[in-house]
Amino acid sequence: LGIFGAPAYVVSGNLYWGQDRAHFVEAALRRDASSAVRTHASPAKGTSFPMAHTLEVYFDFSSPFAYLGCAQVDALAARTGATVVWRPFLLGGLFKALGQVDVPLVTWSEAKRTYTFTDMVRWAAHWNIPFRWPTRFPMNSIKALRIYLALPDARRAAFRDAAFRAYWAEDRDLNDDAVLRGLLGEGADEVLTRTQAPEIKAALKDATEQAVSAGVFGAPTFVIDGKELFWGQDRLGLVEAALLR
């Protein structure tokens, strides 16, 4: 059946793995994907929050899970009143520091790899965002991450969203300067030149070392108030509950 762990649920021949996929199982049983249970509803307008939390979001453009999870952060912050701090880092550099292989996916069994591709498509449908497995994988994201760090704060969000979408929805090459110029728009050449500056290179190295120090081991990782760590886009329900605590 392709089972590689427990618990596993099979609905009409489709495999679902893990207690954290019960909402997908329920949607399949109802034969209506739109009925998938959301962990938390948005609070009513004017809702006050018990306290303001800080949510650090560790990400790398090379991770499909980071793409799926980061697309939900703005709405999550609006529902919880959290202050978001975006933390780019080089996933390959972190894996090296931890003694992990560069692409863990290639070490998995064929059953788990096959399932994971299906699972990502399910999450994209659940979040209602476009998703297309790229023809270039893995992607060296150093240049895109340096661009992000080289940009002023006011321009980072637009580039972050555009870069994620370009790679994980449009199958574009984040190592291609022409693609990056298109994502950047005005002043692109100046920004691309700045990515070679020693301080920008050092900033990415420092950011990756900070991720290691924070206990990060994958992307996306969410850290609340510098203390409580959650890993994966499939833990956003737990993140939201913690932010509303």
JSON list of N, CA, C and O in Angstrom, two decimals, residues 117-170:
[
{"chain": "A", "resi": 117, "resn": "PHE", "atom": "N", "xyz": [5.56, 14.03, -2.14]},
{"chain": "A", "resi": 117, "resn": "PHE", "atom": "CA", "xyz": [5.15, 14.83, -3.28]},
{"chain": "A", "resi": 117, "resn": "PHE", "atom": "C", "xyz": [3.62, 15.01, -3.29]},
{"chain": "A", "resi": 117, "resn": "PHE", "atom": "O", "xyz": [3.11, 16.11, -3.52]},
{"chain": "A", "resi": 118, "resn": "THR", "atom": "N", "xyz": [2.90, 13.93, -3.03]},
{"chain": "A", "resi": 118, "resn": "THR", "atom": "CA", "xyz": [1.44, 14.00, -2.97]},
{"chain": "A", "resi": 118, "resn": "THR", "atom": "C", "xyz": [0.99, 14.90, -1.82]},
{"chain": "A", "resi": 118, "resn": "THR", "atom": "O", "xyz": [0.06, 15.70, -1.96]},
{"chain": "A", "resi": 119, "resn": "ASP", "atom": "N", "xyz": [1.67, 14.79, -0.69]},
{"chain": "A", "resi": 119, "resn": "ASP", "atom": "CA", "xyz": [1.32, 15.57, 0.49]},
{"chain": "A", "resi": 119, "resn": "ASP", "atom": "C", "xyz": [1.48, 17.07, 0.24]},
{"chain": "A", "resi": 119, "resn": "ASP", "atom": "O", "xyz": [0.65, 17.88, 0.67]},
{"chain": "A", "resi": 120, "resn": "MET", "atom": "N", "xyz": [2.54, 17.45, -0.47]},
{"chain": "A", "resi": 120, "resn": "MET", "atom": "CA", "xyz": [2.74, 18.87, -0.77]},
{"chain": "A", "resi": 120, "resn": "MET", "atom": "C", "xyz": [1.62, 19.42, -1.65]},
{"chain": "A", "resi": 120, "resn": "MET", "atom": "O", "xyz": [1.16, 20.55, -1.46]},
{"chain": "A", "resi": 121, "resn": "VAL", "atom": "N", "xyz": [1.18, 18.62, -2.60]},
{"chain": "A", "resi": 121, "resn": "VAL", "atom": "CA", "xyz": [0.06, 19.04, -3.46]},
{"chain": "A", "resi": 121, "resn": "VAL", "atom": "C", "xyz": [-1.20, 19.21, -2.62]},
{"chain": "A", "resi": 121, "resn": "VAL", "atom": "O", "xyz": [-1.97, 20.16, -2.81]},
{"chain": "A", "resi": 122, "resn": "ARG", "atom": "N", "xyz": [-1.42, 18.31, -1.67]},
{"chain": "A", "resi": 122, "resn": "ARG", "atom": "CA", "xyz": [-2.59, 18.43, -0.79]},
{"chain": "A", "resi": 122, "resn": "ARG", "atom": "C", "xyz": [-2.52, 19.70, 0.04]},
{"chain": "A", "resi": 122, "resn": "ARG", "atom": "O", "xyz": [-3.53, 20.40, 0.21]},
{"chain": "A", "resi": 123, "resn": "TRP", "atom": "N", "xyz": [-1.33, 20.02, 0.57]},
{"chain": "A", "resi": 123, "resn": "TRP", "atom": "CA", "xyz": [-1.20, 21.24, 1.37]},
{"chain": "A", "resi": 123, "resn": "TRP", "atom": "C", "xyz": [-1.43, 22.49, 0.52]},
{"chain": "A", "resi": 123, "resn": "TRP", "atom": "O", "xyz": [-2.06, 23.45, 0.97]},
{"chain": "A", "resi": 124, "resn": "ALA", "atom": "N", "xyz": [-0.92, 22.49, -0.70]},
{"chain": "A", "resi": 124, "resn": "ALA", "atom": "CA", "xyz": [-1.13, 23.64, -1.57]},
{"chain": "A", "resi": 124, "resn": "ALA", "atom": "C", "xyz": [-2.62, 23.84, -1.84]},
{"chain": "A", "resi": 124, "resn": "ALA", "atom": "O", "xyz": [-3.12, 24.98, -1.82]},
{"chain": "A", "resi": 125, "resn": "ALA", "atom": "N", "xyz": [-3.35, 22.74, -2.05]},
{"chain": "A", "resi": 125, "resn": "ALA", "atom": "CA", "xyz": [-4.79, 22.85, -2.25]},
{"chain": "A", "resi": 125, "resn": "ALA", "atom": "C", "xyz": [-5.48, 23.31, -0.97]},
{"chain": "A", "resi": 125, "resn": "ALA", "atom": "O", "xyz": [-6.42, 24.11, -1.01]},
{"chain": "A", "resi": 126, "resn": "HIS", "atom": "N", "xyz": [-5.00, 22.82, 0.17]},
{"chain": "A", "resi": 126, "resn": "HIS", "atom": "CA", "xyz": [-5.57, 23.20, 1.46]},
{"chain": "A", "resi": 126, "resn": "HIS", "atom": "C", "xyz": [-5.40, 24.70, 1.71]},
{"chain": "A", "resi": 126, "resn": "HIS", "atom": "O", "xyz": [-6.32, 25.37, 2.17]},
{"chain": "A", "resi": 127, "resn": "TRP", "atom": "N", "xyz": [-4.22, 25.22, 1.39]},
{"chain": "A", "resi": 127, "resn": "TRP", "atom": "CA", "xyz": [-3.96, 26.65, 1.59]},
{"chain": "A", "resi": 127, "resn": "TRP", "atom": "C", "xyz": [-4.44, 27.49, 0.40]},
{"chain": "A", "resi": 127, "resn": "TRP", "atom": "O", "xyz": [-4.38, 28.72, 0.45]},
{"chain": "A", "resi": 128, "resn": "ASN", "atom": "N", "xyz": [-4.85, 26.82, -0.67]},
{"chain": "A", "resi": 128, "resn": "ASN", "atom": "CA", "xyz": [-5.33, 27.50, -1.88]},
{"chain": "A", "resi": 128, "resn": "ASN", "atom": "C", "xyz": [-4.24, 28.38, -2.49]},
{"chain": "A", "resi": 128, "resn": "ASN", "atom": "O", "xyz": [-4.46, 29.56, -2.78]},
{"chain": "A", "resi": 129, "resn": "ILE", "atom": "N", "xyz": [-3.05, 27.80, -2.68]},
{"chain": "A", "resi": 129, "resn": "ILE", "atom": "CA", "xyz": [-1.97, 28.52, -3.34]},
{"chain": "A", "resi": 129, "resn": "ILE", "atom": "C", "xyz": [-1.42, 27.65, -4.47]},
{"chain": "A", "resi": 129, "resn": "ILE", "atom": "O", "xyz": [-1.48, 26.42, -4.41]},
{"chain": "A", "resi": 130, "resn": "PRO", "atom": "N", "xyz": [-0.90, 28.28, -5.53]},
{"chain": "A", "resi": 130, "resn": "PRO", "atom": "CA", "xyz": [-0.38, 27.50, -6.66]},
{"chain": "A", "resi": 130, "resn": "PRO", "atom": "C", "xyz": [0.89, 26.76, -6.27]},
{"chain": "A", "resi": 130, "resn": "PRO", "atom": "O", "xyz": [1.70, 27.25, -5.47]},
{"chain": "A", "resi": 131, "resn": "PHE", "atom": "N", "xyz": [1.08, 25.58, -6.83]},
{"chain": "A", "resi": 131, "resn": "PHE", "atom": "CA", "xyz": [2.27, 24.79, -6.54]},
{"chain": "A", "resi": 131, "resn": "PHE", "atom": "C", "xyz": [2.61, 23.92, -7.74]},
{"chain": "A", "resi": 131, "resn": "PHE", "atom": "O", "xyz": [1.72, 23.29, -8.33]},
{"chain": "A", "resi": 132, "resn": "ARG", "atom": "N", "xyz": [3.88, 23.91, -8.10]},
{"chain": "A", "resi": 132, "resn": "ARG", "atom": "CA", "xyz": [4.35, 23.10, -9.22]},
{"chain": "A", "resi": 132, "resn": "ARG", "atom": "C", "xyz": [5.78, 22.66, -8.91]},
{"chain": "A", "resi": 132, "resn": "ARG", "atom": "O", "xyz": [6.64, 23.51, -8.68]},
{"chain": "A", "resi": 133, "resn": "TRP", "atom": "N", "xyz": [6.00, 21.35, -8.89]},
{"chain": "A", "resi": 133, "resn": "TRP", "atom": "CA", "xyz": [7.35, 20.88, -8.59]},
{"chain": "A", "resi": 133, "resn": "TRP", "atom": "C", "xyz": [8.30, 21.35, -9.69]},
{"chain": "A", "resi": 133, "resn": "TRP", "atom": "O", "xyz": [8.05, 21.13, -10.87]},
{"chain": "A", "resi": 134, "resn": "PRO", "atom": "N", "xyz": [9.40, 22.03, -9.32]},
{"chain": "A", "resi": 134, "resn": "PRO", "atom": "CA", "xyz": [10.28, 22.63, -10.32]},
{"chain": "A", "resi": 134, "resn": "PRO", "atom": "C", "xyz": [11.13, 21.60, -11.07]},
{"chain": "A", "resi": 134, "resn": "PRO", "atom": "O", "xyz": [11.45, 20.54, -10.53]},
{"chain": "A", "resi": 135, "resn": "THR", "atom": "N", "xyz": [11.51, 21.94, -12.28]},
{"chain": "A", "resi": 135, "resn": "THR", "atom": "CA", "xyz": [12.38, 21.07, -13.06]},
{"chain": "A", "resi": 135, "resn": "THR", "atom": "C", "xyz": [13.83, 21.18, -12.58]},
{"chain": "A", "resi": 135, "resn": "THR", "atom": "O", "xyz": [14.64, 20.31, -12.90]},
{"chain": "A", "resi": 136, "resn": "ARG", "atom": "N", "xyz": [14.14, 22.25, -11.83]},
{"chain": "A", "resi": 136, "resn": "ARG", "atom": "CA", "xyz": [15.49, 22.42, -11.27]},
{"chain": "A", "resi": 136, "resn": "ARG", "atom": "C", "xyz": [15.40, 22.22, -9.76]},
{"chain": "A", "resi": 136, "resn": "ARG", "atom": "O", "xyz": [14.93, 23.09, -9.04]},
{"chain": "A", "resi": 137, "resn": "PHE", "atom": "N", "xyz": [15.83, 21.07, -9.31]},
{"chain": "A", "resi": 137, "resn": "PHE", "atom": "CA", "xyz": [15.83, 20.79, -7.87]},
{"chain": "A", "resi": 137, "resn": "PHE", "atom": "C", "xyz": [16.99, 19.86, -7.55]},
{"chain": "A", "resi": 137, "resn": "PHE", "atom": "O", "xyz": [17.21, 18.88, -8.27]},
{"chain": "A", "resi": 138, "resn": "PRO", "atom": "N", "xyz": [17.76, 20.20, -6.50]},
{"chain": "A", "resi": 138, "resn": "PRO", "atom": "CA", "xyz": [17.60, 21.34, -5.62]},
{"chain": "A", "resi": 138, "resn": "PRO", "atom": "C", "xyz": [18.06, 22.64, -6.28]},
{"chain": "A", "resi": 138, "resn": "PRO", "atom": "O", "xyz": [18.80, 22.61, -7.26]},
{"chain": "A", "resi": 139, "resn": "MET", "atom": "N", "xyz": [17.64, 23.75, -5.71]},
{"chain": "A", "resi": 139, "resn": "MET", "atom": "CA", "xyz": [18.00, 25.07, -6.23]},
{"chain": "A", "resi": 139, "resn": "MET", "atom": "C", "xyz": [19.00, 25.73, -5.30]},
{"chain": "A", "resi": 139, "resn": "MET", "atom": "O", "xyz": [18.81, 25.78, -4.08]},
{"chain": "A", "resi": 140, "resn": "ASN", "atom": "N", "xyz": [20.09, 26.24, -5.88]},
{"chain": "A", "resi": 140, "resn": "ASN", "atom": "CA", "xyz": [21.04, 27.03, -5.11]},
{"chain": "A", "resi": 140, "resn": "ASN", "atom": "C", "xyz": [20.42, 28.41, -4.87]},
{"chain": "A", "resi": 140, "resn": "ASN", "atom": "O", "xyz": [20.22, 29.17, -5.81]},
{"chain": "A", "resi": 141, "resn": "SER", "atom": "N", "xyz": [20.11, 28.70, -3.64]},
{"chain": "A", "resi": 141, "resn": "SER", "atom": "CA", "xyz": [19.37, 29.93, -3.31]},
{"chain": "A", "resi": 141, "resn": "SER", "atom": "C", "xyz": [20.24, 31.05, -2.76]},
{"chain": "A", "resi": 141, "resn": "SER", "atom": "O", "xyz": [19.73, 32.06, -2.29]},
{"chain": "A", "resi": 142, "resn": "ILE", "atom": "N", "xyz": [21.56, 30.88, -2.81]},
{"chain": "A", "resi": 142, "resn": "ILE", "atom": "CA", "xyz": [22.45, 31.87, -2.21]},
{"chain": "A", "resi": 142, "resn": "ILE", "atom": "C", "xyz": [22.21, 33.26, -2.79]},
{"chain": "A", "resi": 142, "resn": "ILE", "atom": "O", "xyz": [22.11, 34.25, -2.06]},
{"chain": "A", "resi": 143, "resn": "LYS", "atom": "N", "xyz": [22.14, 33.36, -4.11]},
{"chain": "A", "resi": 143, "resn": "LYS", "atom": "CA", "xyz": [22.00, 34.67, -4.75]},
{"chain": "A", "resi": 143, "resn": "LYS", "atom": "C", "xyz": [20.68, 35.34, -4.33]},
{"chain": "A", "resi": 143, "resn": "LYS", "atom": "O", "xyz": [20.64, 36.54, -4.00]},
{"chain": "A", "resi": 144, "resn": "ALA", "atom": "N", "xyz": [19.59, 34.57, -4.33]},
{"chain": "A", "resi": 144, "resn": "ALA", "atom": "CA", "xyz": [18.29, 35.14, -3.96]},
{"chain": "A", "resi": 144, "resn": "ALA", "atom": "C", "xyz": [18.27, 35.57, -2.49]},
{"chain": "A", "resi": 144, "resn": "ALA", "atom": "O", "xyz": [17.68, 36.61, -2.15]},
{"chain": "A", "resi": 145, "resn": "LEU", "atom": "N", "xyz": [18.89, 34.78, -1.63]},
{"chain": "A", "resi": 145, "resn": "LEU", "atom": "CA", "xyz": [18.95, 35.14, -0.21]},
{"chain": "A", "resi": 145, "resn": "LEU", "atom": "C", "xyz": [19.78, 36.40, 0.00]},
{"chain": "A", "resi": 145, "resn": "LEU", "atom": "O", "xyz": [19.43, 37.27, 0.83]},
{"chain": "A", "resi": 146, "resn": "ARG", "atom": "N", "xyz": [20.89, 36.52, -0.72]},
{"chain": "A", "resi": 146, "resn": "ARG", "atom": "CA", "xyz": [21.71, 37.73, -0.61]},
{"chain": "A", "resi": 146, "resn": "ARG", "atom": "C", "xyz": [20.96, 38.95, -1.11]},
{"chain": "A", "resi": 146, "resn": "ARG", "atom": "O", "xyz": [21.07, 40.04, -0.54]},
{"chain": "A", "resi": 147, "resn": "ILE", "atom": "N", "xyz": [20.17, 38.78, -2.18]},
{"chain": "A", "resi": 147, "resn": "ILE", "atom": "CA", "xyz": [19.35, 39.88, -2.67]},
{"chain": "A", "resi": 147, "resn": "ILE", "atom": "C", "xyz": [18.39, 40.34, -1.58]},
{"chain": "A", "resi": 147, "resn": "ILE", "atom": "O", "xyz": [18.24, 41.54, -1.32]},
{"chain": "A", "resi": 148, "resn": "TYR", "atom": "N", "xyz": [17.74, 39.37, -0.94]},
{"chain": "A", "resi": 148, "resn": "TYR", "atom": "CA", "xyz": [16.80, 39.71, 0.13]},
{"chain": "A", "resi": 148, "resn": "TYR", "atom": "C", "xyz": [17.49, 40.55, 1.21]},
{"chain": "A", "resi": 148, "resn": "TYR", "atom": "O", "xyz": [16.94, 41.56, 1.67]},
{"chain": "A", "resi": 149, "resn": "LEU", "atom": "N", "xyz": [18.69, 40.15, 1.60]},
{"chain": "A", "resi": 149, "resn": "LEU", "atom": "CA", "xyz": [19.43, 40.86, 2.65]},
{"chain": "A", "resi": 149, "resn": "LEU", "atom": "C", "xyz": [19.93, 42.22, 2.16]},
{"chain": "A", "resi": 149, "resn": "LEU", "atom": "O", "xyz": [20.11, 43.14, 2.97]},
{"chain": "A", "resi": 150, "resn": "ALA", "atom": "N", "xyz": [20.17, 42.33, 0.86]},
{"chain": "A", "resi": 150, "resn": "ALA", "atom": "CA", "xyz": [20.67, 43.59, 0.31]},
{"chain": "A", "resi": 150, "resn": "ALA", "atom": "C", "xyz": [19.58, 44.64, 0.12]},
{"chain": "A", "resi": 150, "resn": "ALA", "atom": "O", "xyz": [19.87, 45.83, 0.00]},
{"chain": "A", "resi": 151, "resn": "LEU", "atom": "N", "xyz": [18.35, 44.20, 0.11]},
{"chain": "A", "resi": 151, "resn": "LEU", "atom": "CA", "xyz": [17.23, 45.12, -0.10]},
{"chain": "A", "resi": 151, "resn": "LEU", "atom": "C", "xyz": [16.88, 45.90, 1.16]},
{"chain": "A", "resi": 151, "resn": "LEU", "atom": "O", "xyz": [17.05, 45.38, 2.28]},
{"chain": "A", "resi": 152, "resn": "PRO", "atom": "N", "xyz": [16.36, 47.11, 1.03]},
{"chain": "A", "resi": 152, "resn": "PRO", "atom": "CA", "xyz": [15.83, 47.82, 2.20]},
{"chain": "A", "resi": 152, "resn": "PRO", "atom": "C", "xyz": [14.60, 47.09, 2.72]},
{"chain": "A", "resi": 152, "resn": "PRO", "atom": "O", "xyz": [13.92, 46.37, 1.98]},
{"chain": "A", "resi": 153, "resn": "ASP", "atom": "N", "xyz": [14.29, 47.27, 3.99]},
{"chain": "A", "resi": 153, "resn": "ASP", "atom": "CA", "xyz": [13.17, 46.56, 4.61]},
{"chain": "A", "resi": 153, "resn": "ASP", "atom": "C", "xyz": [11.87, 46.69, 3.82]},
{"chain": "A", "resi": 153, "resn": "ASP", "atom": "O", "xyz": [11.10, 45.74, 3.71]},
{"chain": "A", "resi": 154, "resn": "ALA", "atom": "N", "xyz": [11.63, 47.89, 3.29]},
{"chain": "A", "resi": 154, "resn": "ALA", "atom": "CA", "xyz": [10.36, 48.17, 2.62]},
{"chain": "A", "resi": 154, "resn": "ALA", "atom": "C", "xyz": [10.16, 47.33, 1.35]},
{"chain": "A", "resi": 154, "resn": "ALA", "atom": "O", "xyz": [9.03, 47.15, 0.90]},
{"chain": "A", "resi": 155, "resn": "ARG", "atom": "N", "xyz": [11.26, 46.80, 0.79]},
{"chain": "A", "resi": 155, "resn": "ARG", "atom": "CA", "xyz": [11.14, 46.05, -0.46]},
{"chain": "A", "resi": 155, "resn": "ARG", "atom": "C", "xyz": [11.28, 44.54, -0.25]},
{"chain": "A", "resi": 155, "resn": "ARG", "atom": "O", "xyz": [11.11, 43.76, -1.21]},
{"chain": "A", "resi": 156, "resn": "ARG", "atom": "N", "xyz": [11.57, 44.12, 0.94]},
{"chain": "A", "resi": 156, "resn": "ARG", "atom": "CA", "xyz": [11.86, 42.70, 1.15]},
{"chain": "A", "resi": 156, "resn": "ARG", "atom": "C", "xyz": [10.63, 41.80, 1.00]},
{"chain": "A", "resi": 156, "resn": "ARG", "atom": "O", "xyz": [10.72, 40.72, 0.41]},
{"chain": "A", "resi": 157, "resn": "ALA", "atom": "N", "xyz": [9.50, 42.20, 1.53]},
{"chain": "A", "resi": 157, "resn": "ALA", "atom": "CA", "xyz": [8.31, 41.34, 1.48]},
{"chain": "A", "resi": 157, "resn": "ALA", "atom": "C", "xyz": [7.91, 41.04, 0.04]},
{"chain": "A", "resi": 157, "resn": "ALA", "atom": "O", "xyz": [7.60, 39.89, -0.31]},
{"chain": "A", "resi": 158, "resn": "ALA", "atom": "N", "xyz": [7.92, 42.06, -0.81]},
{"chain": "A", "resi": 158, "resn": "ALA", "atom": "CA", "xyz": [7.52, 41.87, -2.21]},
{"chain": "A", "resi": 158, "resn": "ALA", "atom": "C", "xyz": [8.47, 40.91, -2.91]},
{"chain": "A", "resi": 158, "resn": "ALA", "atom": "O", "xyz": [8.03, 40.02, -3.66]},
{"chain": "A", "resi": 159, "resn": "PHE", "atom": "N", "xyz": [9.78, 41.07, -2.66]},
{"chain": "A", "resi": 159, "resn": "PHE", "atom": "CA", "xyz": [10.73, 40.17, -3.29]},
{"chain": "A", "resi": 159, "resn": "PHE", "atom": "C", "xyz": [10.60, 38.75, -2.75]},
{"chain": "A", "resi": 159, "resn": "PHE", "atom": "O", "xyz": [10.68, 37.78, -3.50]},
{"chain": "A", "resi": 160, "resn": "ARG", "atom": "N", "xyz": [10.43, 38.64, -1.44]},
{"chain": "A", "resi": 160, "resn": "ARG", "atom": "CA", "xyz": [10.29, 37.31, -0.83]},
{"chain": "A", "resi": 160, "resn": "ARG", "atom": "C", "xyz": [9.13, 36.55, -1.46]},
{"chain": "A", "resi": 160, "resn": "ARG", "atom": "O", "xyz": [9.28, 35.39, -1.88]},
{"chain": "A", "resi": 161, "resn": "ASP", "atom": "N", "xyz": [7.99, 37.18, -1.53]},
{"chain": "A", "resi": 161, "resn": "ASP", "atom": "CA", "xyz": [6.81, 36.53, -2.10]},
{"chain": "A", "resi": 161, "resn": "ASP", "atom": "C", "xyz": [7.02, 36.19, -3.58]},
{"chain": "A", "resi": 161, "resn": "ASP", "atom": "O", "xyz": [6.64, 35.11, -4.04]},
{"chain": "A", "resi": 162, "resn": "ALA", "atom": "N", "xyz": [7.63, 37.12, -4.31]},
{"chain": "A", "resi": 162, "resn": "ALA", "atom": "CA", "xyz": [7.84, 36.91, -5.74]},
{"chain": "A", "resi": 162, "resn": "ALA", "atom": "C", "xyz": [8.84, 35.79, -6.00]},
{"chain": "A", "resi": 162, "resn": "ALA", "atom": "O", "xyz": [8.66, 34.98, -6.92]},
{"chain": "A", "resi": 163, "resn": "ALA", "atom": "N", "xyz": [9.89, 35.71, -5.19]},
{"chain": "A", "resi": 163, "resn": "ALA", "atom": "CA", "xyz": [10.90, 34.68, -5.37]},
{"chain": "A", "resi": 163, "resn": "ALA", "atom": "C", "xyz": [10.33, 33.29, -5.06]},
{"chain": "A", "resi": 163, "resn": "ALA", "atom": "O", "xyz": [10.57, 32.32, -5.80]},
{"chain": "A", "resi": 164, "resn": "PHE", "atom": "N", "xyz": [9.60, 33.19, -3.97]},
{"chain": "A", "resi": 164, "resn": "PHE", "atom": "CA", "xyz": [8.96, 31.91, -3.64]},
{"chain": "A", "resi": 164, "resn": "PHE", "atom": "C", "xyz": [8.02, 31.47, -4.78]},
{"chain": "A", "resi": 164, "resn": "PHE", "atom": "O", "xyz": [8.06, 30.32, -5.21]},
{"chain": "A", "resi": 165, "resn": "ARG", "atom": "N", "xyz": [7.21, 32.39, -5.23]},
{"chain": "A", "resi": 165, "resn": "ARG", "atom": "CA", "xyz": [6.24, 32.06, -6.28]},
{"chain": "A", "resi": 165, "resn": "ARG", "atom": "C", "xyz": [6.95, 31.69, -7.59]},
{"chain": "A", "resi": 165, "resn": "ARG", "atom": "O", "xyz": [6.55, 30.75, -8.29]},
{"chain": "A", "resi": 166, "resn": "ALA", "atom": "N", "xyz": [8.02, 32.43, -7.91]},
{"chain": "A", "resi": 166, "resn": "ALA", "atom": "CA", "xyz": [8.74, 32.17, -9.15]},
{"chain": "A", "resi": 166, "resn": "ALA", "atom": "C", "xyz": [9.28, 30.75, -9.20]},
{"chain": "A", "resi": 166, "resn": "ALA", "atom": "O", "xyz": [9.20, 30.08, -10.24]},
{"chain": "A", "resi": 167, "resn": "TYR", "atom": "N", "xyz": [9.82, 30.28, -8.07]},
{"chain": "A", "resi": 167, "resn": "TYR", "atom": "CA", "xyz": [10.42, 28.94, -8.06]},
{"chain": "A", "resi": 167, "resn": "TYR", "atom": "C", "xyz": [9.39, 27.84, -7.89]},
{"chain": "A", "resi": 167, "resn": "TYR", "atom": "O", "xyz": [9.40, 26.85, -8.62]},
{"chain": "A", "resi": 168, "resn": "TRP", "atom": "N", "xyz": [8.47, 28.02, -6.93]},
{"chain": "A", "resi": 168, "resn": "TRP", "atom": "CA", "xyz": [7.58, 26.91, -6.55]},
{"chain": "A", "resi": 168, "resn": "TRP", "atom": "C", "xyz": [6.23, 26.92, -7.24]},
{"chain": "A", "resi": 168, "resn": "TRP", "atom": "O", "xyz": [5.44, 25.98, -7.09]},
{"chain": "A", "resi": 169, "resn": "ALA", "atom": "N", "xyz": [5.94, 27.95, -8.02]},
{"chain": "A", "resi": 169, "resn": "ALA", "atom": "CA", "xyz": [4.67, 27.96, -8.77]},
{"chain": "A", "resi": 169, "resn": "ALA", "atom": "C", "xyz": [4.90, 28.14, -10.26]},
{"chain": "A", "resi": 169, "resn": "ALA", "atom": "O", "xyz": [4.11, 27.67, -11.07]},
{"chain": "A", "resi": 170, "resn": "GLU", "atom": "N", "xyz": [6.02, 28.82, -10.62]},
{"chain": "A", "resi": 170, "resn": "GLU", "atom": "CA", "xyz": [6.25, 29.15, -12.03]},
{"chain": "A", "resi": 170, "resn": "GLU", "atom": "C", "xyz": [7.46, 28.46, -12.62]},
{"chain": "A", "resi": 170, "resn": "GLU", "atom": "O", "xyz": [7.76, 28.65, -13.81]}
]
